[in-house]
Coordinates of C-alpha atoms in Angstrom, one line a residue:
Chain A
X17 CA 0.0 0.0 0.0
X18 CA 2.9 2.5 -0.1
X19 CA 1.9 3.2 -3.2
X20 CA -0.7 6.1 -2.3
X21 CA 2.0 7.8 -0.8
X22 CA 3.5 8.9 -4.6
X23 CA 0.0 9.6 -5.7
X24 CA -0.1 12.8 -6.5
X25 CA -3.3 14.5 -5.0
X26 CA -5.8 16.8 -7.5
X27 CA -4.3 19.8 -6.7
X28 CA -0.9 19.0 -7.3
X29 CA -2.3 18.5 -10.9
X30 CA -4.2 21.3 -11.2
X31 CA -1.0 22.7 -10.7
X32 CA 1.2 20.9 -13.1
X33 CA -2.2 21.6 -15.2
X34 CA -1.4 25.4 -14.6
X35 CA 2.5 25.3 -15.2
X36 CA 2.3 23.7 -18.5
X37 CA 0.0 26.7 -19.5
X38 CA 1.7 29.4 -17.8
X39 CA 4.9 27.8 -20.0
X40 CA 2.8 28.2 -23.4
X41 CA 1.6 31.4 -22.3
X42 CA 5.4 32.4 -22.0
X43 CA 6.3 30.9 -25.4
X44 CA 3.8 32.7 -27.0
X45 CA 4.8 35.9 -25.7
X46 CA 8.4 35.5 -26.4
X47 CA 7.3 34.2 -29.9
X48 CA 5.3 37.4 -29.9
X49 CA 2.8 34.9 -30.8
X50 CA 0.1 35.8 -27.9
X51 CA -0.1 38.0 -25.2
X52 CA -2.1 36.0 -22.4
X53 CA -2.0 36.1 -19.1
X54 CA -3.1 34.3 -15.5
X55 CA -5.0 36.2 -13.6
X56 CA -3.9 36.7 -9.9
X57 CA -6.4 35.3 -7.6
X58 CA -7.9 38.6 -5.7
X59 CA -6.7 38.3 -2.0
X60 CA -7.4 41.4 0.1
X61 CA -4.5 41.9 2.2
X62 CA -5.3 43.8 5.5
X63 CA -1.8 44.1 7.2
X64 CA 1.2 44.1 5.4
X65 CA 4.8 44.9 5.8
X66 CA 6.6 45.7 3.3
X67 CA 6.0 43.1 0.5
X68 CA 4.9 40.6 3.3
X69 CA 1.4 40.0 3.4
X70 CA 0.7 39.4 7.3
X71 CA -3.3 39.2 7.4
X72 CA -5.6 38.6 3.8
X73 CA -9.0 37.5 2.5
X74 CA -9.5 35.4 0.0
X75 CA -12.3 38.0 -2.3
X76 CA -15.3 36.6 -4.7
X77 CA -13.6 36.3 -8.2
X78 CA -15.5 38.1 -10.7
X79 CA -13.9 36.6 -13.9
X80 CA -12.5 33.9 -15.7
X81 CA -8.3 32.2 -14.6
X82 CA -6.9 33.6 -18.0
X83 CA -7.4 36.8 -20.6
X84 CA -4.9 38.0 -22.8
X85 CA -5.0 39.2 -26.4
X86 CA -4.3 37.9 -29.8
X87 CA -4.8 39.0 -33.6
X88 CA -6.6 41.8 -31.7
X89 CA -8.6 40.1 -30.4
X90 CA -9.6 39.6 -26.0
X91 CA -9.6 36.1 -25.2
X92 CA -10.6 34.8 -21.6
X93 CA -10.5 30.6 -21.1
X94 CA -10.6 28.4 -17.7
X95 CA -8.1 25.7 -17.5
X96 CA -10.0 22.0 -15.7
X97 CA -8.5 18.9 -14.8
X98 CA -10.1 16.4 -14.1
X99 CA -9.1 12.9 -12.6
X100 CA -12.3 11.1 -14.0
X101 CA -11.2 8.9 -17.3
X102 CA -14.9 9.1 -18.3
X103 CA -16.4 12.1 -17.7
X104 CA -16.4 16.0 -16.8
X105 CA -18.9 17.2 -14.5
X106 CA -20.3 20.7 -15.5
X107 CA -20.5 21.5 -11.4
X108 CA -16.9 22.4 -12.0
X109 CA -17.5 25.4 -13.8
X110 CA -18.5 28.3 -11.3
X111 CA -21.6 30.3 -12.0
X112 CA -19.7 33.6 -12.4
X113 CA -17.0 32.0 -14.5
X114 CA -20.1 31.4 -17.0
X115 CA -21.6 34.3 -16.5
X116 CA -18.4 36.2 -17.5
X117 CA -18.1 34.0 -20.5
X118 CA -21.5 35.0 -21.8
X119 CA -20.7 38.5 -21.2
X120 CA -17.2 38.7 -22.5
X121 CA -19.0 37.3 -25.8
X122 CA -21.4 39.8 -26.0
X123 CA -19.1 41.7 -26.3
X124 CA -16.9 40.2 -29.0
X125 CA -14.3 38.3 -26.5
X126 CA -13.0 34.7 -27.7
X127 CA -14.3 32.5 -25.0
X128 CA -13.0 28.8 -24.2
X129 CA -12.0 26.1 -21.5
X130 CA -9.2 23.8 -21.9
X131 CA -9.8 20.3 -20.0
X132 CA -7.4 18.0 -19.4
X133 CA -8.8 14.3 -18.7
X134 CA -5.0 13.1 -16.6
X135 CA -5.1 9.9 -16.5
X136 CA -5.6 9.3 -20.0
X137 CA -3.4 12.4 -21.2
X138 CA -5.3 14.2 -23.2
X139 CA -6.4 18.0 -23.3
X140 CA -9.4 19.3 -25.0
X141 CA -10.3 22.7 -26.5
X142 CA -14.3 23.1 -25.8
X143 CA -15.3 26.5 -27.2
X144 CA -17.7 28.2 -24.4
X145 CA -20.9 27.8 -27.0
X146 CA -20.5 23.7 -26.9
X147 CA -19.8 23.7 -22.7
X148 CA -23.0 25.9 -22.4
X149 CA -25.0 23.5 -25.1
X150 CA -24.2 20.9 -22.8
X151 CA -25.3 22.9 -20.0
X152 CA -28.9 23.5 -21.4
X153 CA -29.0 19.7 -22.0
X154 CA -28.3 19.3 -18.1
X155 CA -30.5 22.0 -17.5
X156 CA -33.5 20.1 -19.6
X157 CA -33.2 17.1 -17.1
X158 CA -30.3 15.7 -19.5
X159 CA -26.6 14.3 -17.8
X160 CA -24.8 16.6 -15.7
X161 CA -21.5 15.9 -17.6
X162 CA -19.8 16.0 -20.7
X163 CA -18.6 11.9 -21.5
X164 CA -15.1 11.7 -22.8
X165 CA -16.5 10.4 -25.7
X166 CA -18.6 13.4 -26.7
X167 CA -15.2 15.6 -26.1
X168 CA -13.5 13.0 -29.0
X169 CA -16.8 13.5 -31.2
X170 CA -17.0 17.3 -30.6
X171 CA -14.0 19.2 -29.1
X172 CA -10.1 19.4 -30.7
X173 CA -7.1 17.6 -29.1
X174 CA -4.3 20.4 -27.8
X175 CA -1.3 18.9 -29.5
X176 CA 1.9 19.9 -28.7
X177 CA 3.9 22.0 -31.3
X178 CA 7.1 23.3 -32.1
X179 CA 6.2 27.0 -31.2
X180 CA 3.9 25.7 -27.9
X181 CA 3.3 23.5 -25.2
X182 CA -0.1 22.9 -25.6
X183 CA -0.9 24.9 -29.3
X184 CA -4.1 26.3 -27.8
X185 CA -4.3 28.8 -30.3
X186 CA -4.7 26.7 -33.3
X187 CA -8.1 26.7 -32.5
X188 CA -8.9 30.5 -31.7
X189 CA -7.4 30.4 -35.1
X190 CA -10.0 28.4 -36.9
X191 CA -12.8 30.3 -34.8
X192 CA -11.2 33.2 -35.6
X193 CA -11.4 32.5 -39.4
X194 CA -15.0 30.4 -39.0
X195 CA -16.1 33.8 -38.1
X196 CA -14.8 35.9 -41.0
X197 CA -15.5 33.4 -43.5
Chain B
X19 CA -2.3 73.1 12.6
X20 CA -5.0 70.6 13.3
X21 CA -5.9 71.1 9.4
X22 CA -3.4 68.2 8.7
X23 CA -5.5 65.2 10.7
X24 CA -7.9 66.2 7.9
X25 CA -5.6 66.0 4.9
X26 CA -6.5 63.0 3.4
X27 CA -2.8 60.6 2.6
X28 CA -2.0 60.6 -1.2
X29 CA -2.8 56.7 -1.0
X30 CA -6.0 57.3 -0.2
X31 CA -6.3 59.8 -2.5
X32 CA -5.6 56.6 -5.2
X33 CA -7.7 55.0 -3.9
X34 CA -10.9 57.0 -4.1
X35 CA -9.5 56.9 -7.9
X36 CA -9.8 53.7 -8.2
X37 CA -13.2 53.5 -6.3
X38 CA -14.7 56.2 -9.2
X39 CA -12.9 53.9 -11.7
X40 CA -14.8 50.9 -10.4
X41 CA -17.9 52.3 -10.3
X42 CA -17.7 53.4 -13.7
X43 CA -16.6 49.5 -14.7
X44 CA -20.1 48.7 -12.8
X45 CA -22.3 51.1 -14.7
X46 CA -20.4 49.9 -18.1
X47 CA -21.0 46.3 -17.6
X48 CA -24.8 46.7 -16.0
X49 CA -25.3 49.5 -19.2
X50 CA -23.8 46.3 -21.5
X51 CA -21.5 48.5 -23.0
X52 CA -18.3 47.0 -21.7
X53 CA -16.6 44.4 -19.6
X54 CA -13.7 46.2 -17.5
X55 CA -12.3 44.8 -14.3
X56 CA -9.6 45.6 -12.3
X57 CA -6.3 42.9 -12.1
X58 CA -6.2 41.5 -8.8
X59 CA -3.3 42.7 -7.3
X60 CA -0.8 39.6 -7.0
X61 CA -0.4 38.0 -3.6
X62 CA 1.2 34.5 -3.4
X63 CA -0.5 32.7 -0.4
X64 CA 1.9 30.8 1.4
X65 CA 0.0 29.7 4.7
X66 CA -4.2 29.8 4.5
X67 CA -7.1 29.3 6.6
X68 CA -10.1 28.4 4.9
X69 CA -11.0 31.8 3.3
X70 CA -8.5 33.6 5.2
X71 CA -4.6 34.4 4.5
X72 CA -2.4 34.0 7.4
X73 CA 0.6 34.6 5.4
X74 CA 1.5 35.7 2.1
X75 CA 4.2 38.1 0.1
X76 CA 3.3 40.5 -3.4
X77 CA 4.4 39.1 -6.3
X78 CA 5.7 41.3 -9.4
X79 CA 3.2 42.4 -11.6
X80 CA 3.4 41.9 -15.3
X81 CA 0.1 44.0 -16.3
X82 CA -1.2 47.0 -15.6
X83 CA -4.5 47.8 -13.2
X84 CA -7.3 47.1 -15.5
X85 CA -8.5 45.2 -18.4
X86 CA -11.4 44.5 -20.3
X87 CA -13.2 44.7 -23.5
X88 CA -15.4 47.0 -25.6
X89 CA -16.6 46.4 -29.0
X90 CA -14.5 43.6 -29.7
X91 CA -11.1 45.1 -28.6
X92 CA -9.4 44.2 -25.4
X93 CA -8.8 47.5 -23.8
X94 CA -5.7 48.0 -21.0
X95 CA -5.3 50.9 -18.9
X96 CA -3.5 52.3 -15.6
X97 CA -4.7 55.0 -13.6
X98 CA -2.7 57.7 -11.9
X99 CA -3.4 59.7 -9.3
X100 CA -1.5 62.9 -8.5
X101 CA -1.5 65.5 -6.2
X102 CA 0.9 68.0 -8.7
X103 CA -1.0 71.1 -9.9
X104 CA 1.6 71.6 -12.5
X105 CA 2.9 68.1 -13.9
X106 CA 3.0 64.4 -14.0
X107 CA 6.5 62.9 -13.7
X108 CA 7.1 60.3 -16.0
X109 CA 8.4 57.4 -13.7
X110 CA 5.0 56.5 -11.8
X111 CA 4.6 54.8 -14.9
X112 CA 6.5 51.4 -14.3
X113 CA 8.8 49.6 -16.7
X114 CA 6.6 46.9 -16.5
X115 CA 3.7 48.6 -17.3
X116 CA 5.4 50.5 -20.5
X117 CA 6.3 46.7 -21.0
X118 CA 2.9 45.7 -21.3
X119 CA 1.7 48.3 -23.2
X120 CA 3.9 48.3 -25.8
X121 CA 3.2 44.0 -26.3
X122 CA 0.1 44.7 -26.0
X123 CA -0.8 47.5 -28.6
X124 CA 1.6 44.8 -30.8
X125 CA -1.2 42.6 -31.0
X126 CA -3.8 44.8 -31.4
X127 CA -5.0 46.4 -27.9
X128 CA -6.5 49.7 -27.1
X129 CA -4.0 51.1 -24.2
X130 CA -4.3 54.1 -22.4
X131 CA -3.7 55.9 -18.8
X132 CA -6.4 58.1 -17.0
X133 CA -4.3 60.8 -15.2
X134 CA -5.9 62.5 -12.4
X135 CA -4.8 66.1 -11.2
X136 CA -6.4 65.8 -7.8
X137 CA -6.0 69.2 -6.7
X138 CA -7.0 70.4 -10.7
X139 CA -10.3 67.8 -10.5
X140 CA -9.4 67.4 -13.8
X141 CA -8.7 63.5 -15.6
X142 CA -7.2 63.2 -18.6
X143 CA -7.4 60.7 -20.9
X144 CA -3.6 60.2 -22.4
X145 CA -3.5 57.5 -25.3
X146 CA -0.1 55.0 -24.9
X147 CA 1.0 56.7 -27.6
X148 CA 1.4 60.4 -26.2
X149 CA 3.2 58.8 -23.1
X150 CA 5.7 57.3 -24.9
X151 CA 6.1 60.5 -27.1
X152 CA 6.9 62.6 -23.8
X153 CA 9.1 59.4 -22.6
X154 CA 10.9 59.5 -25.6
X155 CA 11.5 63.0 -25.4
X156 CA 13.0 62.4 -21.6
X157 CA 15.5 59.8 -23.3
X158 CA 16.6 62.4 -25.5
X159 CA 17.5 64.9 -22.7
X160 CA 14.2 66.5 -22.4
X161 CA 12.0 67.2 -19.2
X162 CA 11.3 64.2 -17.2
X163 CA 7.7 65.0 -16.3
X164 CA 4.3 65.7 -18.3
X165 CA 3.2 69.2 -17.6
X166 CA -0.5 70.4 -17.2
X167 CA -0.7 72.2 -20.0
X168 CA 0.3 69.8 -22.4
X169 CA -2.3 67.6 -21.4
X170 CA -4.5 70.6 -22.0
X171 CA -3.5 71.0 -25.3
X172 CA -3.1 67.0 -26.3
X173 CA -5.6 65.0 -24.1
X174 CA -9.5 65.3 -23.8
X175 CA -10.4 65.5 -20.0
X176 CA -13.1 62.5 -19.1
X177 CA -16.2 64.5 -18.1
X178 CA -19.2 62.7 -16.7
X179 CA -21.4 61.6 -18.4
X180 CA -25.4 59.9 -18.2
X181 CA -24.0 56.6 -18.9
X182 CA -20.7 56.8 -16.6
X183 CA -19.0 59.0 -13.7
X184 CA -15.7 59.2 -15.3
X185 CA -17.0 57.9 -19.3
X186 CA -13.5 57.4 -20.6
X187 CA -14.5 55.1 -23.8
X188 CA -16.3 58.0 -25.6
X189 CA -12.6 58.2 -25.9
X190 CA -11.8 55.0 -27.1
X191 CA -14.3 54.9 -29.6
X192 CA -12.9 57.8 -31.1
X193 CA -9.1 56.0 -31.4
X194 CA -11.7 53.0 -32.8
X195 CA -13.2 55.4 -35.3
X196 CA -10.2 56.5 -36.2
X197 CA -8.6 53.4 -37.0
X198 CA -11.1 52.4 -39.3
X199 CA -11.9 55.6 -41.2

């Protein structure tokens, strides 16, 4: 049983998760590729002392984990992973994380979450229109998750590629050109 | 002398900036004509408490204050506050703030900083690209500081408007309208 002890828990991924997108999100700025960024998670800090932070609040977040710009365009995405091998339950996307998305694209934003299934090593791009079709569906009486299998039918695979970790932006590509077509 | 314990601290004179600023964001998004919020400030968390932080340090920045975006365009700004009747010294504009800026109008962002003359009541609304004009000219030799009169002369003061208390994007819609005239 001493295996659990090099088990890594969820966060830990979520982590990893994070770094390998915080190491695109460089790559694309020094490719001046991208500029995108994580967004700091808003702690109030109370007492402080010099750049020590001695007393903080975690504060409600009111957007998305990641914005940044590219081909002119705003972009905002959440990053998920998820330990299931079979399915991603829609619970794990916050209410006002959606209800940024649906603003930011009323607005003309680029709007997407990447979710990586771990176990079976793959990371999806679901644009924020096929997460909230999914959500209606749940919404109807329908399955409160998206199967792995409906990512394969529906959603990209975020290869890796010479210029990126995880090539996110092939895709805001091709809805970038969807729309102007 | 008891007229000092009144004087309200230059930080809190920022701060009530900031508090117009985000009130303005608030009557944007609930007017639907933009999504603007203000970056987190980044604090690393090193030791928590549920909701609480019992220990954290800042972290460098590598944006400015606020983002968001309006028709279409991711917008970036920085406010400054000062209390100068007669100029605004070039250097409370970071490095990594100019840094941003200038990536950012790259790929195709609308960057600007609202400058308030406290003691004037007057905020200007000076474009990136009159900053780095008067920065350039402060490489060269020239003065190291933005005077008051030449925002007078090349930046429109943010009045208040119906929609907003400080309705800086009727000047951003004009830099939009002139880009695509």
């Amino acid at each position: 049983m001493a295996r659990r002890f090099y088990k890594r828990r969820p966060e830990a991924s979520g982590q990893a998760f994070e770094d390998i997108i915080d190491s695109t999100n460089l790559q694309y700025k020094n490719g001046e590729v991208a500029l995108i960024h994580k967004r700091p998670t808003p702690i109030k800090a109370l007492k402080t002392q010099g750049n020590r932070v001695l007393s903080g609040v975690f504060e409600k977040k009111s957007t998305v984990d990641y914005d940044g710009i590219y081909r002119g365009k705003a972009l905002y995405f959440e990053a998920k992973n998820t330990q299931s091998e079979t399915s991603f339950p829609l619970a794990n996307i916050e209410a006002h994380q959606l209800e940024h998305f649906e603003a930011a694209e009323k607005h003309g934003a680029l709007c997407f979450v990447l979710i990586r299934f771990e176990k079976k090593g793959t990371i999806f791009y679901a644009p924020f229109s096929f997460i909230q079709k999914c959500r209606k569906r749940a919404k109807e009486g329908g399955r409160k998750s998206i199967a792995y299998n409906e990512f394969l039918e529906h959603c990209p695979e975020v290869p890796v590629t010479l210029r990126a970790n995880i090539d996110y932006l092939l895709f805001v590509d091709r809805e970038i050109e969807g729309e102007t077509a």
